[in-house]
GROMACS .gro file of C-alpha atoms in nm:
model
  430
    1MET     CA    1   6.480  -2.565  -2.327
    2PHE     CA    2   6.377  -2.189  -2.390
    3ARG     CA    3   5.969  -2.288  -2.471
    4VAL     CA    4   5.966  -2.524  -2.161
    5ALA     CA    5   6.115  -2.234  -1.897
    6ALA     CA    6   5.917  -2.017  -2.062
    7SER     CA    7   5.614  -2.199  -2.084
    8SER     CA    8   5.636  -2.290  -1.648
    9ALA     CA    9   5.726  -1.973  -1.608
   10TYR     CA   10   5.334  -1.844  -1.755
   11LYS     CA   11   5.137  -2.153  -1.591
   12ALA     CA   12   5.299  -1.936  -1.272
   13SER     CA   13   5.234  -1.621  -1.342
   14SER     CA   14   4.914  -1.739  -1.405
   15LEU     CA   15   4.877  -1.949  -1.084
   16ARG     CA   16   5.028  -1.716  -0.863
   17ALA     CA   17   4.732  -1.425  -1.078
   18TRP     CA   18   4.544  -1.701  -0.989
   19ASN     CA   19   4.511  -1.714  -0.594
   20ASN     CA   20   4.572  -1.299  -0.664
   21VAL     CA   21   4.208  -1.339  -0.750
   22ALA     CA   22   4.078  -1.545  -0.566
   23THR     CA   23   4.253  -1.419  -0.200
   24ALA     CA   24   4.083  -1.121  -0.300
   25ARG     CA   25   3.754  -1.276  -0.302
   26SER     CA   26   3.862  -1.360   0.028
   27ILE     CA   27   3.852  -1.070   0.182
   28SER     CA   28   3.597  -0.869   0.001
   29GLN     CA   29   3.441  -0.559   0.208
   30TRP     CA   30   3.030  -0.805   0.103
   31ALA     CA   31   3.232  -1.097   0.276
   32LYS     CA   32   3.016  -1.045   0.602
   33VAL     CA   33   2.704  -0.937   0.397
   34PRO     CA   34   2.468  -1.156   0.542
   35GLN     CA   35   2.165  -1.342   0.369
   36GLY     CA   36   1.878  -1.141   0.403
   37PRO     CA   37   1.478  -1.301   0.445
   38PRO     CA   38   1.258  -1.378   0.203
   39ASP     CA   39   1.013  -1.189   0.106
   40PRO     CA   40   0.644  -1.353   0.191
   41ILE     CA   41   0.462  -1.210  -0.105
   42LEU     CA   42   0.778  -1.325  -0.285
   43GLY     CA   43   0.754  -1.621  -0.107
   44VAL     CA   44   0.422  -1.802  -0.207
   45SER     CA   45   0.359  -1.636  -0.618
   46GLU     CA   46   0.740  -1.847  -0.645
   47ALA     CA   47   0.583  -2.140  -0.490
   48PHE     CA   48   0.269  -2.093  -0.693
   49LYS     CA   49   0.454  -2.049  -1.047
   50ALA     CA   50   0.660  -2.451  -0.931
   51ASP     CA   51   0.280  -2.561  -0.821
   52THR     CA   52   0.219  -2.771  -1.133
   53ASN     CA   53  -0.177  -2.847  -1.086
   54SER     CA   54  -0.426  -2.704  -1.235
   55LYS     CA   55  -0.678  -2.572  -1.020
   56LYS     CA   56  -0.413  -2.443  -0.846
   57MET     CA   57  -0.465  -2.027  -0.681
   58ASN     CA   58  -0.248  -1.734  -0.611
   59LEU     CA   59  -0.428  -1.573  -0.420
   60GLY     CA   60  -0.112  -1.348  -0.159
   61VAL     CA   61  -0.045  -1.106  -0.463
   62GLY     CA   62  -0.218  -0.756  -0.441
   63ALA     CA   63  -0.265  -0.697  -0.785
   64TYR     CA   64  -0.717  -0.650  -0.922
   65ARG     CA   65  -0.713  -0.932  -1.155
   66ASP     CA   66  -1.052  -0.908  -1.361
   67ASP     CA   67  -1.298  -1.231  -1.413
   68ASN     CA   68  -1.064  -1.409  -1.599
   69ASN     CA   69  -0.767  -1.337  -1.342
   70LYS     CA   70  -0.586  -1.128  -1.587
   71PRO     CA   71  -0.378  -0.765  -1.546
   72TYR     CA   72  -0.663  -0.504  -1.590
   73VAL     CA   73  -0.538  -0.200  -1.814
   74LEU     CA   74  -0.871   0.127  -1.699
   75GLU     CA   75  -1.001   0.224  -2.013
   76CYS     CA   76  -0.891   0.600  -1.910
   77VAL     CA   77  -0.573   0.561  -1.908
   78LYS     CA   78  -0.560   0.390  -2.258
   79LYS     CA   79  -0.730   0.680  -2.390
   80ALA     CA   80  -0.469   0.944  -2.189
   81GLU     CA   81  -0.227   0.755  -2.242
   82LYS     CA   82  -0.334   0.866  -2.724
   83ILE     CA   83  -0.424   1.175  -2.543
   84ILE     CA   84  -0.004   1.209  -2.371
   85PHE     CA   85   0.125   0.987  -2.694
   86ALA     CA   86  -0.057   1.181  -3.004
   87ALA     CA   87   0.085   1.569  -2.825
   88SER     CA   88   0.453   1.472  -2.875
   89GLN     CA   89   0.505   1.654  -2.473
   90ASP     CA   90   0.918   1.718  -2.424
   91LYS     CA   91   1.097   1.463  -2.210
   92GLU     CA   92   1.246   1.746  -2.032
   93TYR     CA   93   1.318   1.722  -1.610
   94LEU     CA   94   1.030   1.763  -1.359
   95GLY     CA   95   1.067   2.013  -1.089
   96ILE     CA   96   1.181   1.837  -0.731
   97THR     CA   97   0.787   1.773  -0.611
   98GLY     CA   98   0.715   1.696  -0.997
   99LEU     CA   99   0.408   1.761  -1.195
  100ALA     CA  100   0.244   2.053  -1.091
  101ALA     CA  101  -0.121   1.998  -1.274
  102TYR     CA  102  -0.095   1.646  -1.146
  103ASN     CA  103  -0.066   1.739  -0.745
  104GLN     CA  104  -0.311   1.973  -0.786
  105LEU     CA  105  -0.530   1.737  -0.862
  106ALA     CA  106  -0.416   1.440  -0.666
  107ALA     CA  107  -0.494   1.675  -0.383
  108ALA     CA  108  -0.862   1.786  -0.482
  109LEU     CA  109  -0.951   1.386  -0.552
  110ALA     CA  110  -0.839   1.376  -0.161
  111TYR     CA  111  -0.965   1.682  -0.019
  112GLY     CA  112  -1.206   1.812  -0.173
  113ASP     CA  113  -1.299   2.002  -0.478
  114ASP     CA  114  -1.406   2.273  -0.195
  115SER     CA  115  -1.206   2.217   0.046
  116ALA     CA  116  -1.099   2.485   0.281
  117ALA     CA  117  -0.795   2.408   0.325
  118LEU     CA  118  -0.682   2.367  -0.035
  119LYS     CA  119  -0.871   2.683  -0.159
  120GLU     CA  120  -0.618   2.896   0.108
  121GLY     CA  121  -0.265   2.779   0.046
  122ARG     CA  122  -0.270   2.544   0.322
  123ILE     CA  123  -0.154   2.196   0.137
  124VAL     CA  124   0.192   2.139   0.042
  125THR     CA  125   0.235   1.830  -0.192
  126THR     CA  126   0.535   1.648  -0.400
  127GLN     CA  127   0.489   1.406  -0.680
  128SER     CA  128   0.628   1.093  -0.482
  129LEU     CA  129   0.719   0.669  -0.577
  130SER     CA  130   0.354   0.585  -0.506
  131GLY     CA  131   0.237   0.573  -0.209
  132THR     CA  132   0.557   0.425  -0.046
  133GLY     CA  133   0.730   0.677  -0.129
  134ALA     CA  134   0.501   0.881  -0.004
  135LEU     CA  135   0.520   0.703   0.325
  136ARG     CA  136   0.910   0.778   0.288
  137ILE     CA  137   0.883   1.138   0.231
  138GLY     CA  138   0.618   1.167   0.501
  139GLY     CA  139   0.870   0.940   0.767
  140GLU     CA  140   1.193   1.114   0.642
  141PHE     CA  141   1.059   1.430   0.723
  142LEU     CA  142   0.934   1.391   1.088
  143SER     CA  143   1.280   1.256   1.149
  144ARG     CA  144   1.399   1.593   1.068
  145TRP     CA  145   1.113   1.812   1.212
  146PHE     CA  146   0.893   1.678   1.433
  147ASN     CA  147   0.910   1.854   1.776
  148GLY     CA  148   0.567   1.697   2.003
  149LYS     CA  149   0.607   1.600   2.359
  150GLY     CA  150   0.600   1.213   2.238
  151GLY     CA  151   0.879   1.248   2.042
  152LYS     CA  152   0.990   1.108   1.663
  153LYS     CA  153   0.792   0.790   1.659
  154ILE     CA  154   0.547   0.672   1.534
  155TYR     CA  155   0.305   0.375   1.557
  156LEU     CA  156   0.078   0.162   1.362
  157PRO     CA  157  -0.170  -0.059   1.420
  158THR     CA  158  -0.173  -0.444   1.481
  159PRO     CA  159  -0.124  -0.564   1.243
  160SER     CA  160  -0.043  -0.337   0.935
  161TRP     CA  161   0.073  -0.293   0.585
  162GLY     CA  162   0.405  -0.502   0.626
  163ASN     CA  163   0.648  -0.222   0.477
  164HIS     CA  164   0.508   0.027   0.707
  165GLY     CA  165   0.792  -0.101   0.978
  166ASN     CA  166   1.055  -0.092   0.734
  167ILE     CA  167   1.019   0.234   0.604
  168PHE     CA  168   0.941   0.441   0.913
  169ARG     CA  169   1.309   0.332   1.087
  170ASP     CA  170   1.472   0.367   0.733
  171SER     CA  171   1.381   0.708   0.785
  172LYS     CA  172   1.518   0.688   1.183
  173LEU     CA  173   1.180   0.698   1.372
  174GLU     CA  174   1.108   0.471   1.659
  175VAL     CA  175   0.808   0.259   1.557
  176GLY     CA  176   0.603   0.167   1.766
  177SER     CA  177   0.215  -0.026   1.808
  178TYR     CA  178  -0.112   0.037   1.907
  179ARG     CA  179  -0.440  -0.215   1.918
  180TYR     CA  180  -0.629  -0.257   1.529
  181TYR     CA  181  -0.749  -0.585   1.497
  182ASP     CA  182  -0.970  -0.847   1.692
  183LYS     CA  183  -0.822  -1.208   1.627
  184LYS     CA  184  -1.110  -1.306   1.832
  185ASN     CA  185  -1.407  -1.097   1.667
  186ILE     CA  186  -1.244  -1.157   1.366
  187GLY     CA  187  -1.331  -0.750   1.374
  188LEU     CA  188  -1.245  -0.433   1.509
  189ASP     CA  189  -1.070  -0.352   1.858
  190PHE     CA  190  -1.239  -0.061   1.909
  191ALA     CA  191  -1.276   0.004   2.272
  192GLY     CA  192  -0.856  -0.137   2.260
  193LEU     CA  193  -0.791   0.118   1.996
  194LYS     CA  194  -0.956   0.413   2.172
  195GLU     CA  195  -0.755   0.242   2.578
  196ASP     CA  196  -0.505   0.332   2.384
  197LEU     CA  197  -0.453   0.611   2.095
  198ALA     CA  198  -0.572   0.742   2.528
  199ASN     CA  199  -0.277   0.633   2.694
  200LEU     CA  200   0.043   0.706   2.427
  201PRO     CA  201   0.171   1.123   2.489
  202ASP     CA  202   0.058   1.376   2.425
  203GLU     CA  203   0.164   1.468   2.034
  204SER     CA  204   0.175   1.165   1.922
  205VAL     CA  205   0.277   1.029   1.509
  206VAL     CA  206  -0.020   0.730   1.419
  207LEU     CA  207  -0.064   0.629   1.139
  208LEU     CA  208  -0.429   0.582   1.028
  209HIS     CA  209  -0.502   0.347   0.718
  210ALA     CA  210  -0.779   0.566   0.566
  211CYS     CA  211  -0.995   0.316   0.405
  212ALA     CA  212  -0.928  -0.079   0.250
  213HIS     CA  213  -0.712  -0.187   0.555
  214ASN     CA  214  -0.399  -0.284   0.496
  215PRO     CA  215  -0.444  -0.681   0.511
  216THR     CA  216  -0.697  -0.735   0.762
  217GLY     CA  217  -0.957  -0.524   0.499
  218VAL     CA  218  -1.104  -0.376   0.853
  219ASP     CA  219  -1.228  -0.023   0.922
  220PRO     CA  220  -1.407   0.165   1.183
  221THR     CA  221  -1.770   0.307   1.104
  222GLU     CA  222  -1.809   0.668   0.949
  223VAL     CA  223  -1.871   0.774   1.344
  224GLN     CA  224  -1.565   0.569   1.461
  225TRP     CA  225  -1.385   0.776   1.282
  226ARG     CA  226  -1.532   1.051   1.401
  227GLU     CA  227  -1.448   0.996   1.775
  228LEU     CA  228  -1.102   0.899   1.640
  229SER     CA  229  -1.156   1.294   1.542
  230ASP     CA  230  -1.224   1.321   1.890
  231LEU     CA  231  -0.987   1.164   2.069
  232PHE     CA  232  -0.681   1.313   1.821
  233LYS     CA  233  -0.916   1.607   1.921
  234LYS     CA  234  -0.822   1.567   2.219
  235LYS     CA  235  -0.461   1.471   2.256
  236LYS     CA  236  -0.301   1.682   2.036
  237HIS     CA  237  -0.190   1.401   1.753
  238VAL     CA  238  -0.068   1.391   1.406
  239ALA     CA  239  -0.241   1.171   1.245
  240PHE     CA  240  -0.085   1.090   0.932
  241PHE     CA  241  -0.329   0.865   0.635
  242ASP     CA  242  -0.214   0.644   0.426
  243MET     CA  243  -0.424   0.656   0.165
  244ALA     CA  244  -0.410   0.369  -0.178
  245TYR     CA  245  -0.660   0.276  -0.216
  246GLN     CA  246  -0.927   0.562  -0.247
  247GLY     CA  247  -1.254   0.485  -0.474
  248PHE     CA  248  -1.148   0.136  -0.499
  249ALA     CA  249  -1.297  -0.009  -0.156
  250SER     CA  250  -1.662   0.085  -0.146
  251GLY     CA  251  -1.611   0.237  -0.523
  252ASP     CA  252  -1.673   0.554  -0.454
  253PRO     CA  253  -1.420   0.820  -0.380
  254SER     CA  254  -1.558   1.097  -0.165
  255LYS     CA  255  -1.682   0.851   0.007
  256ASP     CA  256  -1.413   0.622   0.068
  257ALA     CA  257  -1.170   0.981   0.130
  258PHE     CA  258  -1.484   1.055   0.437
  259ALA     CA  259  -1.193   0.987   0.678
  260VAL     CA  260  -0.926   1.187   0.578
  261ARG     CA  261  -1.167   1.504   0.500
  262HIS     CA  262  -1.325   1.532   0.853
  263PHE     CA  263  -1.009   1.545   1.066
  264VAL     CA  264  -0.882   1.773   0.805
  265ASN     CA  265  -1.256   1.987   0.856
  266GLU     CA  266  -1.236   1.942   1.178
  267GLY     CA  267  -0.940   2.135   1.173
  268HIS     CA  268  -0.630   1.832   1.174
  269ASN     CA  269  -0.375   1.895   1.063
  270ILE     CA  270  -0.305   1.600   0.882
  271LEU     CA  271   0.009   1.412   0.687
  272LEU     CA  272  -0.103   1.251   0.370
  273ALA     CA  273   0.069   0.964   0.137
  274GLN     CA  274  -0.184   0.880  -0.206
  275SER     CA  275  -0.187   0.589  -0.443
  276PHE     CA  276  -0.240   0.537  -0.710
  277ALA     CA  277  -0.198   0.198  -0.800
  278LYS     CA  278  -0.405   0.044  -0.749
  279ASN     CA  279  -0.799   0.304  -0.849
  280LEU     CA  280  -0.618   0.317  -1.142
  281GLY     CA  281  -0.416   0.040  -1.217
  282LEU     CA  282  -0.093   0.221  -1.259
  283TYR     CA  283   0.092  -0.023  -1.020
  284GLY     CA  284   0.390  -0.010  -1.218
  285GLU     CA  285   0.406   0.348  -1.308
  286ARG     CA  286   0.514   0.449  -0.949
  287VAL     CA  287   0.227   0.723  -0.908
  288GLY     CA  288   0.176   0.885  -0.537
  289LEU     CA  289   0.099   1.206  -0.367
  290PHE     CA  290   0.291   1.347  -0.047
  291SER     CA  291   0.094   1.618   0.119
  292ALA     CA  292   0.091   1.777   0.413
  293VAL     CA  293  -0.206   1.969   0.553
  294VAL     CA  294  -0.002   2.327   0.782
  295ALA     CA  295  -0.139   2.631   0.934
  296ASP     CA  296  -0.120   2.925   0.740
  297LYS     CA  297   0.037   3.054   0.365
  298GLU     CA  298   0.344   3.142   0.522
  299GLU     CA  299   0.393   2.767   0.673
  300ALA     CA  300   0.354   2.644   0.354
  301LYS     CA  301   0.632   2.822   0.223
  302ARG     CA  302   0.835   2.665   0.477
  303VAL     CA  303   0.700   2.308   0.428
  304ASP     CA  304   0.743   2.309   0.119
  305SER     CA  305   1.109   2.425   0.107
  306GLN     CA  306   1.268   2.128   0.370
  307ILE     CA  307   1.037   1.897   0.138
  308LYS     CA  308   1.259   1.974  -0.155
  309ILE     CA  309   1.578   1.945   0.008
  310LEU     CA  310   1.521   1.646   0.167
  311VAL     CA  311   1.372   1.515  -0.188
  312ARG     CA  312   1.651   1.637  -0.357
  313PRO     CA  313   1.943   1.402  -0.241
  314MET     CA  314   1.685   1.123  -0.222
  315TYR     CA  315   1.581   1.101  -0.591
  316SER     CA  316   1.641   1.421  -0.738
  317ASN     CA  317   1.304   1.517  -0.936
  318PRO     CA  318   1.036   1.229  -0.938
  319PRO     CA  319   0.968   1.114  -1.315
  320PHE     CA  320   0.692   1.219  -1.532
  321SER     CA  321   0.467   0.916  -1.748
  322GLY     CA  322   0.246   0.828  -1.468
  323PRO     CA  323   0.209   1.132  -1.306
  324ARG     CA  324   0.044   1.259  -1.687
  325ILE     CA  325  -0.183   0.916  -1.762
  326VAL     CA  326  -0.307   0.991  -1.453
  327LYS     CA  327  -0.335   1.386  -1.504
  328GLU     CA  328  -0.531   1.362  -1.824
  329VAL     CA  329  -0.731   1.140  -1.627
  330LEU     CA  330  -0.856   1.370  -1.340
  331GLY     CA  331  -0.769   1.641  -1.562
  332SER     CA  332  -1.116   1.563  -1.858
  333PRO     CA  333  -1.460   1.565  -1.660
  334GLU     CA  334  -1.535   1.255  -1.969
  335LEU     CA  335  -1.203   1.035  -1.848
  336LYS     CA  336  -1.275   1.157  -1.474
  337ALA     CA  337  -1.628   0.978  -1.470
  338GLU     CA  338  -1.459   0.673  -1.704
  339TRP     CA  339  -1.318   0.647  -1.447
  340HIS     CA  340  -1.594   0.643  -1.236
  341ARG     CA  341  -1.713   0.419  -1.392
  342GLU     CA  342  -1.413   0.183  -1.389
  343VAL     CA  343  -1.380   0.231  -1.038
  344LYS     CA  344  -1.658   0.114  -0.981
  345LEU     CA  345  -1.670  -0.153  -1.125
  346MET     CA  346  -1.292  -0.329  -1.024
  347ALA     CA  347  -1.534  -0.212  -0.643
  348ASP     CA  348  -1.856  -0.442  -0.702
  349ARG     CA  349  -1.636  -0.742  -0.916
  350ILE     CA  350  -1.494  -0.782  -0.509
  351ILE     CA  351  -1.811  -0.711  -0.294
  352SER     CA  352  -1.946  -0.987  -0.552
  353MET     CA  353  -1.604  -1.234  -0.508
  354ARG     CA  354  -1.700  -1.155  -0.087
  355PHE     CA  355  -2.085  -1.265  -0.162
  356GLU     CA  356  -2.016  -1.573  -0.338
  357LEU     CA  357  -1.705  -1.716  -0.189
  358ARG     CA  358  -1.980  -1.717   0.194
  359ASN     CA  359  -2.260  -1.824  -0.006
  360HIS     CA  360  -2.099  -2.082  -0.066
  361LEU     CA  361  -1.918  -2.193   0.228
  362GLU     CA  362  -2.192  -2.158   0.400
  363LYS     CA  363  -2.464  -2.282   0.111
  364THR     CA  364  -2.326  -2.511  -0.109
  365TYR     CA  365  -2.056  -2.678   0.136
  366GLY     CA  366  -2.275  -2.615   0.474
  367SER     CA  367  -2.060  -2.461   0.682
  368GLN     CA  368  -2.084  -2.339   0.997
  369ARG     CA  369  -1.912  -2.125   1.153
  370ASN     CA  370  -1.935  -1.750   1.105
  371TRP     CA  371  -1.774  -1.604   0.805
  372SER     CA  372  -2.014  -1.332   0.836
  373HIS     CA  373  -1.656  -1.076   0.837
  374ILE     CA  374  -1.577  -1.223   0.424
  375THR     CA  375  -1.814  -0.979   0.389
  376SER     CA  376  -1.849  -0.684   0.671
  377GLN     CA  377  -1.486  -0.651   0.604
  378ILE     CA  378  -1.415  -0.416   0.260
  379GLY     CA  379  -1.103  -0.401  -0.033
  380MET     CA  380  -0.893  -0.631  -0.184
  381PHE     CA  381  -0.747  -0.826   0.112
  382CYS     CA  382  -0.974  -1.058   0.378
  383PHE     CA  383  -0.842  -1.162   0.662
  384THR     CA  384  -1.029  -1.531   0.691
  385GLY     CA  385  -0.952  -1.596   1.030
  386LEU     CA  386  -0.695  -1.940   0.892
  387THR     CA  387  -0.452  -2.074   1.148
  388PRO     CA  388  -0.085  -2.124   1.032
  389GLU     CA  389  -0.184  -2.492   0.959
  390GLN     CA  390  -0.427  -2.460   0.804
  391VAL     CA  391  -0.329  -2.286   0.543
  392ASP     CA  392  -0.036  -2.492   0.516
  393ARG     CA  393  -0.343  -2.721   0.438
  394LEU     CA  394  -0.476  -2.574   0.169
  395LYS     CA  395  -0.113  -2.533   0.013
  396ASN     CA  396  -0.060  -2.899   0.044
  397GLU     CA  397  -0.402  -3.021  -0.098
  398PHE     CA  398  -0.542  -2.820  -0.192
  399SER     CA  399  -0.251  -2.594  -0.459
  400VAL     CA  400  -0.447  -2.291  -0.267
  401TYR     CA  401  -0.233  -1.991  -0.208
  402LEU     CA  402  -0.134  -1.777   0.065
  403THR     CA  403  -0.008  -1.558   0.375
  404ARG     CA  404   0.072  -1.794   0.685
  405ASP     CA  405  -0.173  -1.529   0.824
  406GLY     CA  406  -0.478  -1.617   0.679
  407ARG     CA  407  -0.477  -1.272   0.407
  408ILE     CA  408  -0.524  -1.334   0.115
  409SER     CA  409  -0.602  -1.089  -0.242
  410ILE     CA  410  -0.981  -1.065  -0.295
  411ALA     CA  411  -0.893  -0.981  -0.657
  412GLY     CA  412  -0.763  -1.325  -0.711
  413ILE     CA  413  -1.090  -1.501  -0.727
  414THR     CA  414  -1.283  -1.539  -0.981
  415SER     CA  415  -1.680  -1.693  -1.102
  416GLY     CA  416  -1.504  -2.025  -1.225
  417ASN     CA  417  -1.243  -2.038  -0.924
  418VAL     CA  418  -1.452  -1.907  -0.642
  419LYS     CA  419  -1.659  -2.250  -0.548
  420TYR     CA  420  -1.280  -2.404  -0.537
  421LEU     CA  421  -1.189  -2.198  -0.323
  422ALA     CA  422  -1.492  -2.241  -0.103
  423GLU     CA  423  -1.444  -2.630  -0.073
  424ALA     CA  424  -1.069  -2.561   0.020
  425ILE     CA  425  -1.172  -2.349   0.376
  426HIS     CA  426  -1.448  -2.576   0.447
  427ALA     CA  427  -1.217  -2.976   0.428
  428VAL     CA  428  -0.938  -2.770   0.657
  429THR     CA  429  -1.214  -2.535   0.883
  430LYS     CA  430  -1.496  -2.820   0.940
   0.00000   0.00000   0.00000
């Protein structure tokens, strides 16, 4: 009798405990958190992985692949890692703004070794978590300290990298836009761009892609950049450059930095976000740099102090493994020369795939459409001009995966699949 009563009491107690847990779960503080929308590029990759077609192609991911469609680790990076390993360096914290030698070399790569602003101590730098982190630091700095007539608002080109708006909105900035891409002509709407920038309030903050515009691959010419510099000067706009592809766009780091260097040489106090993900293949190392050109050394000290105050509660101080790699590569004449050769190799492969794709469309398959934009655009991405319906057909009929805006990553094209891609595109556009 005692055992039965004890057993019943235990079961009752267990049931109450289970009910209490269930009740607690039902009133969870996170019960009303909504399901967020899926990332469009991640969705492309997941669909690609599930496809069993041996000819399938993933043209959504923005990461370089060699002609065997494999990730590529640069030889100069491998050599730098060996040097770092042999040196048995310590694991102490870096300062808030990062590895000073790396910052100096990265800034020199962007602004030029002969930059007057660098020599005069007018460029404030801080290591960042790749280009995304640099943009976020810049956004937070603008949110706290920008007092121009344009207000705490940043204007982005239409279209722009999908994460730009998220970064700046999370930095408590209002996000506006200006015309950039002409869908009809599949090129730059330079007249619309100038008109929009001229109509913005004076002293507005404008984001510019320094080279290899993502996602369109459409860049202004050097002559057009000079015009934009004059317009910015007249309107007293602040240029915030995003330079994620220096060297990777044309194969020449100096050529790709033209816009940044011209604006600074013309007296603009720009903001700049750099990344070494693409041009050194350091995707997972998250190596970047935020920098600001200021009026003089005294102003540089004040800005530097506020950037440290900003960064400290955000992530305290940055990691050192990636910056040490970049420091070794850019700090060694031999490794830097090897990097120049390798980044040109990567850029040239991308350029050659553009020409092969266009050649197959026009000559192999006799497409009557104008495909000149494939070779006139630059960098990793190409805005094909394909409609969402045509993109869907590529996926359903040919197992070719890309985002529905028609953007393709040229890095996913190889000499082994470029003809198949041309055949697929021709089939859905003829």
